[in-house]
Coordinates of C-alpha atoms in Angstrom, one line a residue:
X1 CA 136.1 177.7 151.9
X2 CA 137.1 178.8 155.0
X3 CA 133.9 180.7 155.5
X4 CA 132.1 178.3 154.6
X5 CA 133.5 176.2 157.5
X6 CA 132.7 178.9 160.1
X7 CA 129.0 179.1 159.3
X8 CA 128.5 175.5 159.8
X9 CA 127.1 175.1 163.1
X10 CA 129.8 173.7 166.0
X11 CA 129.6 170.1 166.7
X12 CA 130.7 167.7 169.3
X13 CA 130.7 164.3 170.7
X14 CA 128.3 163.0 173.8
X15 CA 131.0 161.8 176.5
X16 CA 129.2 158.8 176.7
X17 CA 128.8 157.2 173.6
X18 CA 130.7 158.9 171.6
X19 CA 126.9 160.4 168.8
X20 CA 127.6 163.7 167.2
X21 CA 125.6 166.3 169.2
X22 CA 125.2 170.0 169.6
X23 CA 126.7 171.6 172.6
X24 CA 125.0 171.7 176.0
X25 CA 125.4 171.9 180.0
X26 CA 126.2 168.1 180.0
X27 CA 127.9 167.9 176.7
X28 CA 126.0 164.2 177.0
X29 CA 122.7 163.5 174.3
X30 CA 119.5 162.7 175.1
X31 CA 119.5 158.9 175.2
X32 CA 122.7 159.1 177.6
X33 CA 120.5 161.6 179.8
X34 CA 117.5 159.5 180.3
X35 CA 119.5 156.6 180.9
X36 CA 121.0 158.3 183.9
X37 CA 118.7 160.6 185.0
X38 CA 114.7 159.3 185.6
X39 CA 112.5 162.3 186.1
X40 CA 109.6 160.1 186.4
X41 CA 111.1 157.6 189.1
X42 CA 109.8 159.7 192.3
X43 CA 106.1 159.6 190.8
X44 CA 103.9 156.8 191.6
X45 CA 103.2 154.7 188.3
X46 CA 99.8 152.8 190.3
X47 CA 97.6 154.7 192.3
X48 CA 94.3 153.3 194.6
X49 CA 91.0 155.4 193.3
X50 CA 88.3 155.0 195.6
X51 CA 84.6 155.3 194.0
X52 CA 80.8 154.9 195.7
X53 CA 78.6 152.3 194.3
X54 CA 75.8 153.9 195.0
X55 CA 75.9 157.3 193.7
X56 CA 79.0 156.7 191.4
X57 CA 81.1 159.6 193.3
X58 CA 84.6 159.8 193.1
X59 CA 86.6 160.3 196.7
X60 CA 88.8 163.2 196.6
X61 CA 92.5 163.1 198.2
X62 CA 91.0 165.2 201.2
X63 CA 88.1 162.5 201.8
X64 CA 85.9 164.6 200.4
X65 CA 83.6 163.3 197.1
X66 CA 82.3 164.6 193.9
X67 CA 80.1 163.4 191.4
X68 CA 82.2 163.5 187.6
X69 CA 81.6 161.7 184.4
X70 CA 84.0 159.5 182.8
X71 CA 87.0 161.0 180.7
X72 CA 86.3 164.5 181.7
X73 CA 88.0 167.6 182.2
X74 CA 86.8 167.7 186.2
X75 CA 88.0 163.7 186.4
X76 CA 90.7 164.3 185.2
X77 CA 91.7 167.1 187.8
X78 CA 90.8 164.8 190.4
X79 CA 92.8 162.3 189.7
X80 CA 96.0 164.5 188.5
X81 CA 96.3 164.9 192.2
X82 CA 96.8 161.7 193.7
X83 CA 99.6 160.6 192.4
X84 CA 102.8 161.0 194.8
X85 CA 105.5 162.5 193.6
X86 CA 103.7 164.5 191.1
X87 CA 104.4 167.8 192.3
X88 CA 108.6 167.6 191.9
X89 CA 108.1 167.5 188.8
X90 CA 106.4 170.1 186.1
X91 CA 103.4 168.6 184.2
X92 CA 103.1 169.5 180.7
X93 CA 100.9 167.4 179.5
X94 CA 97.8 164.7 180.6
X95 CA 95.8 162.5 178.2
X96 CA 93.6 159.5 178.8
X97 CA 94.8 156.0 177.3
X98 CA 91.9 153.6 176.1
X99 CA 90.8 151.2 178.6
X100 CA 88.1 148.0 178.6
X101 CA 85.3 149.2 180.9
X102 CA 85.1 146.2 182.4
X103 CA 88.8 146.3 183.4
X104 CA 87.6 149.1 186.4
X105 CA 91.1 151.2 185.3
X106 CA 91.6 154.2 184.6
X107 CA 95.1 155.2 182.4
X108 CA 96.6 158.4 182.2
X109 CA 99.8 159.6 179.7
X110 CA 101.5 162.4 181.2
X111 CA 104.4 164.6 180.0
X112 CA 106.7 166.0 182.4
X113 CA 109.4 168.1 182.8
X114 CA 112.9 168.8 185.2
X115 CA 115.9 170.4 185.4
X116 CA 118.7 167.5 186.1
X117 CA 121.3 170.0 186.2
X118 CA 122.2 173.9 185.5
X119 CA 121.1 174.5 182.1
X120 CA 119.9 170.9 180.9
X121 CA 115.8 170.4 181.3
X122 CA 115.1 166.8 180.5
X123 CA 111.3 165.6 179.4
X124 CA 110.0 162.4 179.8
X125 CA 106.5 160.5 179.0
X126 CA 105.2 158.1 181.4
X127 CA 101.9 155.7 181.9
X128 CA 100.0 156.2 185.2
X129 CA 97.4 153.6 186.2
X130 CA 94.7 154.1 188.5
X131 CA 93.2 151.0 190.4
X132 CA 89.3 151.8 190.6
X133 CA 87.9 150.4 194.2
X134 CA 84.6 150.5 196.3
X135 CA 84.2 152.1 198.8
X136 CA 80.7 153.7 200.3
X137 CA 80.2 157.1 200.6
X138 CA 79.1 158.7 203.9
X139 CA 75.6 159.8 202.3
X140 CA 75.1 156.4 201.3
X141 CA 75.8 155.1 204.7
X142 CA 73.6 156.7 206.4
X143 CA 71.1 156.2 203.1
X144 CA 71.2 152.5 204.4
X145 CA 71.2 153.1 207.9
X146 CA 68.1 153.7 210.3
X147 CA 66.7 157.0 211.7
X148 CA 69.5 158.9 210.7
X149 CA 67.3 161.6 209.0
X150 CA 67.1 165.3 210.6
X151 CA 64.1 166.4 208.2
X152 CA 61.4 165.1 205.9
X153 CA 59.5 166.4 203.1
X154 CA 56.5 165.0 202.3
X155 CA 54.8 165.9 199.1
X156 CA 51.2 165.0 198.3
X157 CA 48.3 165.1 195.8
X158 CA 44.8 163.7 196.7
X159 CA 43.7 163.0 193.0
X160 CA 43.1 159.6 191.4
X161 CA 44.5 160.7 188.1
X162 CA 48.4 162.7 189.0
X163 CA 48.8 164.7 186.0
X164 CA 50.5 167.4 187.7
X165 CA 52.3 165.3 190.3
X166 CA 53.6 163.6 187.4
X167 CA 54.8 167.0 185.6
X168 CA 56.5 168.0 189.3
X169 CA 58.3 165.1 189.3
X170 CA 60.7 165.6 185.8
X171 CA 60.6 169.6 186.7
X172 CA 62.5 167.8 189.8
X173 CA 64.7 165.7 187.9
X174 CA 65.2 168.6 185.4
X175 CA 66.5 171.3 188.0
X176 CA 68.1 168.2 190.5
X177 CA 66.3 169.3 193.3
X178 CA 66.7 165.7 194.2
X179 CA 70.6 165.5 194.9
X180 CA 70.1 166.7 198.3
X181 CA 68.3 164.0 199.7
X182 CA 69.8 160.6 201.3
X183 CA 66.4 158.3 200.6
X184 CA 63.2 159.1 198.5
X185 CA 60.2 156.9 199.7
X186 CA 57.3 156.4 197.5
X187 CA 54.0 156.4 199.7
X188 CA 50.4 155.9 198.5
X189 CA 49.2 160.1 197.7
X190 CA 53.5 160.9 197.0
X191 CA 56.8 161.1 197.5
X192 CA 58.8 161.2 201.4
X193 CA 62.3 163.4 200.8
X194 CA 64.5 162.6 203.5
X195 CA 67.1 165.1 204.4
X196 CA 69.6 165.0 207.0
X197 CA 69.9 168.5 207.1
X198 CA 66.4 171.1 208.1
X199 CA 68.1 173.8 204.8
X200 CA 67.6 171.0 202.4
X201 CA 64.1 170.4 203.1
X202 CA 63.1 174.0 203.5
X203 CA 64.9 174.2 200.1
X204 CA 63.2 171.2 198.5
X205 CA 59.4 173.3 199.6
X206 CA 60.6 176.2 198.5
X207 CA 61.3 174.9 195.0
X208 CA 58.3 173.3 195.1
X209 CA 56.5 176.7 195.7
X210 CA 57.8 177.9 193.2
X211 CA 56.1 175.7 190.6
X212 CA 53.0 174.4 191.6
X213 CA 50.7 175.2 193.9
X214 CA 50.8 174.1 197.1
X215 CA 50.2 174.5 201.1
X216 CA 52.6 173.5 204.0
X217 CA 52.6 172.9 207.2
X218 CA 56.1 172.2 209.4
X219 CA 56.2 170.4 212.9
X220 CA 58.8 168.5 214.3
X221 CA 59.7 165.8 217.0
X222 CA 62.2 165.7 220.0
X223 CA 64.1 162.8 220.1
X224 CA 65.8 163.3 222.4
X225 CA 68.0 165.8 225.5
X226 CA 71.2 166.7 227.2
X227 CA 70.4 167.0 230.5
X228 CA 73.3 168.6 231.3
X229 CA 73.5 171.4 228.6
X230 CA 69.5 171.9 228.2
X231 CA 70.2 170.6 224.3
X232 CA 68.1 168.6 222.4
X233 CA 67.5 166.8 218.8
X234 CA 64.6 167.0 216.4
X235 CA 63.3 165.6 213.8
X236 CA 61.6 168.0 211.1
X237 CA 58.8 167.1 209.1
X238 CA 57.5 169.2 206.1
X239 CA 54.2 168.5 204.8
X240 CA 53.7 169.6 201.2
X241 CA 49.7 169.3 199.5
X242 CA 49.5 170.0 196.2
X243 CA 46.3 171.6 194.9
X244 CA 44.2 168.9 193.3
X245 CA 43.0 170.1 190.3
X246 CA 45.4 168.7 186.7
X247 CA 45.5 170.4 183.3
X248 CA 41.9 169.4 181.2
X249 CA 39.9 169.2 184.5
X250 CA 36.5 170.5 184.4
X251 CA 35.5 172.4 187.1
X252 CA 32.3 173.8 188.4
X253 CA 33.2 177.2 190.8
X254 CA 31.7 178.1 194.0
X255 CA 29.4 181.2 193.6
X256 CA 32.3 183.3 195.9
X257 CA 35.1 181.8 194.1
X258 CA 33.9 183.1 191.1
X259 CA 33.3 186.3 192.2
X260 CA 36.4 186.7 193.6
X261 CA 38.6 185.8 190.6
X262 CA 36.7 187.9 188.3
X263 CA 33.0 187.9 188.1
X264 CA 33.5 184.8 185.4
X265 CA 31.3 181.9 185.3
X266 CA 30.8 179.0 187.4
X267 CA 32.1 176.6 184.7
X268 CA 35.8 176.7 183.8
X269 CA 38.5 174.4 182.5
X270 CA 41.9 174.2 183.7
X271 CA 43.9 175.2 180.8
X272 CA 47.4 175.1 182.7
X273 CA 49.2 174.4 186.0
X274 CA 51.9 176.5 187.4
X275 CA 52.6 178.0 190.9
X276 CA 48.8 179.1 189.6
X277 CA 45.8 177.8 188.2
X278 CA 45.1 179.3 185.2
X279 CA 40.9 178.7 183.9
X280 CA 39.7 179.3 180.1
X281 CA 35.6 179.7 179.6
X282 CA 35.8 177.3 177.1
X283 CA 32.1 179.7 175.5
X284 CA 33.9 182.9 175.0
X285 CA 37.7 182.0 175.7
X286 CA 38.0 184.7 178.6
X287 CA 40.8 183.4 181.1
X288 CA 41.3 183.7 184.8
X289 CA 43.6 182.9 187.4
X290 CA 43.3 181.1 190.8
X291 CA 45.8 181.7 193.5
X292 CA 46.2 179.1 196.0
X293 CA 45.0 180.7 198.5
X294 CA 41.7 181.7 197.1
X295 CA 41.2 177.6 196.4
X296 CA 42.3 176.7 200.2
X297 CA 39.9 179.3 201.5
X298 CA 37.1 177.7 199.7
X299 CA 37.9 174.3 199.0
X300 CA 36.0 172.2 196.1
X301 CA 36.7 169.1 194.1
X302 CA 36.9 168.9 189.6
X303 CA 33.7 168.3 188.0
X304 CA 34.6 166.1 185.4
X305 CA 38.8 164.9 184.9
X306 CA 40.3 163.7 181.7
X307 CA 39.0 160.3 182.3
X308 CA 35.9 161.3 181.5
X309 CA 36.3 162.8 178.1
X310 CA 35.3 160.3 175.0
X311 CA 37.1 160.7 171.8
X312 CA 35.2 161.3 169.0
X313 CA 36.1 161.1 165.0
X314 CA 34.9 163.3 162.5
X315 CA 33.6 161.7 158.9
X316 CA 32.1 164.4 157.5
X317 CA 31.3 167.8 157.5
X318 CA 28.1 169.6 155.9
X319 CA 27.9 173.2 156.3
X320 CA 24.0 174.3 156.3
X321 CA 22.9 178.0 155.1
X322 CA 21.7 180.2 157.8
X323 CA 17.5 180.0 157.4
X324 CA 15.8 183.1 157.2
X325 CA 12.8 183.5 160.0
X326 CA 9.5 183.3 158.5
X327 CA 7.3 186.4 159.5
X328 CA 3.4 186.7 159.7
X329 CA 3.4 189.3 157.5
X330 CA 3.4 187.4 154.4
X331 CA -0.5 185.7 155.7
X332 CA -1.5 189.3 156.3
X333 CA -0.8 190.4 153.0
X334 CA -2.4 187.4 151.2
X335 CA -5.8 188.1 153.1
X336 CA -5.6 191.8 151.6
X337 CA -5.6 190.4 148.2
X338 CA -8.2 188.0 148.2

């Protein structure tokens, strides 16, 4: 019996109210602790969260913004550091709570931890709201406002029918060659870029090089000049054609065009459209390519375009025996007889 009494775990009583606990620092239990010690009193339970209408951009605690989805891992990072207080304490855990998304809030449950005194770590669970607000970003700003632009890209294609303009267009939205740009201007022949930096428009041609073929040409205007330092401000303007020939376009060669991309003949059909133009005889299925250059040095216009084609249906098929050519030596042979 006695034994049996020493391997039973020691037990005491919290100095507080008196529940049967296990010995610790405090020799208090938990309910006792968290009534006297709040680890989660020095963090702020509401917190101000500033997002752009116009791009949907959250703002950073530096000013800074960055373009997150909803209830994601890189949100959630972002907001994990604008609460005050939050670094006294260690964070063990952070989840989102379920709100409306009419209610513009945003609710976080975090876990945290603290040493109250030597020995005794207490953890605690708390709610931490944040307030969403609008507030404009500065791209947007100067989106709205006038002649704030440094450079321009201007991207054209002199075709009635924009097959490949079209194609450019989602490659753009594809890669997100677009994000750069503080306004995008739709104009008669294309699309105006405007940049407020000369990199992103050099980038925006470069991409555009890249995957279609195309010519440039750059100039640029002074605005205006500091006397005093010899200084002065431009505005850039990049001038992108596009070569205007689409996939399906019939086209008739020049006699030197032909030559040069391979001795093939004068009629071709565009079969695709990259930073090339690749041709198919559509007689004996022999391909080519054109290099942009070779087009601008020679310059001509498609045949025939896809509006042009007429759609035909097939009834019925009847499949006719190859005739055998009639000679004159059969006459010959009947005058012999006779």
């Amino acid at each position: 019996t006695m034994a049996m009494i020493l391997d039973q775990p020691h037990k005491i009583l919290c100095c507080q109210c008196a529940v049967v606990i296990e010995p610790n620092a405090v020799n208090m239990c938990v309910n006792c602790l968290q009534e006297r010690y709040d680890i989660g009193a020095g963090v702020s339970k509401q917190v101000q969260q500033n997002t752009c209408r116009g791009c949907n951009r959250f703002e950073r605690r530096d000013g800074s913004w960055a373009e997150v989805d909803m209830e994601s891992k890189e949100l959630l990072a972002l907001l994990l550091k604008k609460p005050r207080g939050l670094t006294q304490v260690r964070l063990i855990d952070a989840s989102y709570v379920w709100t409306e998304p009419h209610s513009r809030r945003i609710k976080l449950k975090l876990t945290v931890q603290q040493e109250v005194v030597a020995g005794a770590v207490l953890q605690q669970s708390f709610v931490v709201e944040y307030v969403l607000g609008n507030k404009q970003c500065g791209t947007c700003q100067r989106r709205e406002a006038k002649d704030t632009w440094v450079a321009v890209c201007q991207v054209r294609q002199k075709v009635e029918h924009k097959r490949t303009f079209f194609w450019i267009e989602q490659l753009i939205l594809k890669h997100r060659a677009h994000t750069d740009a503080i306004n995008i201007v739709e104009r008669r022949d294309g699309l105006d870029f405007f940049y407020e930096a000369r990199s992103h428009a050099e980038k925006m041609t470069a991409f555009l090089q890249g995957v279609a073929p195309t010519r440039y040409k750059t100039s640029k205007q002074l605005i205006s000049t500091d006397t005093h330092t010899g200084k002065g401000r431009y505005k850039f303007t990049y001038s992108v054609e596009l070569l205007p020939i689409c996939r399906g376009d019939a086209l008739w060669l020049p006699a030197s065009t032909a030559a040069t991309v391979g001795q093939v003949p004068r009629f071709m059909l565009c079969n695709k459209v990259s930073n090339i133009v690749h041709l198919i005889d559509p007689k004996t299925m022999r391909t080519a390519e054109l290099l942009p250059l070779t087009f601008w040095k020679k310059q001509f216009a498609s045949a025939l375009t896809r509006s042009c084609l007429a759609e035909f249906v097939v009834l019925d098929i009847e499949i006719e025996a190859p005739r055998e050519r009639q000679r004159g030596g059969g006459g010959g042979g009947g005058g012999g007889g006779g």
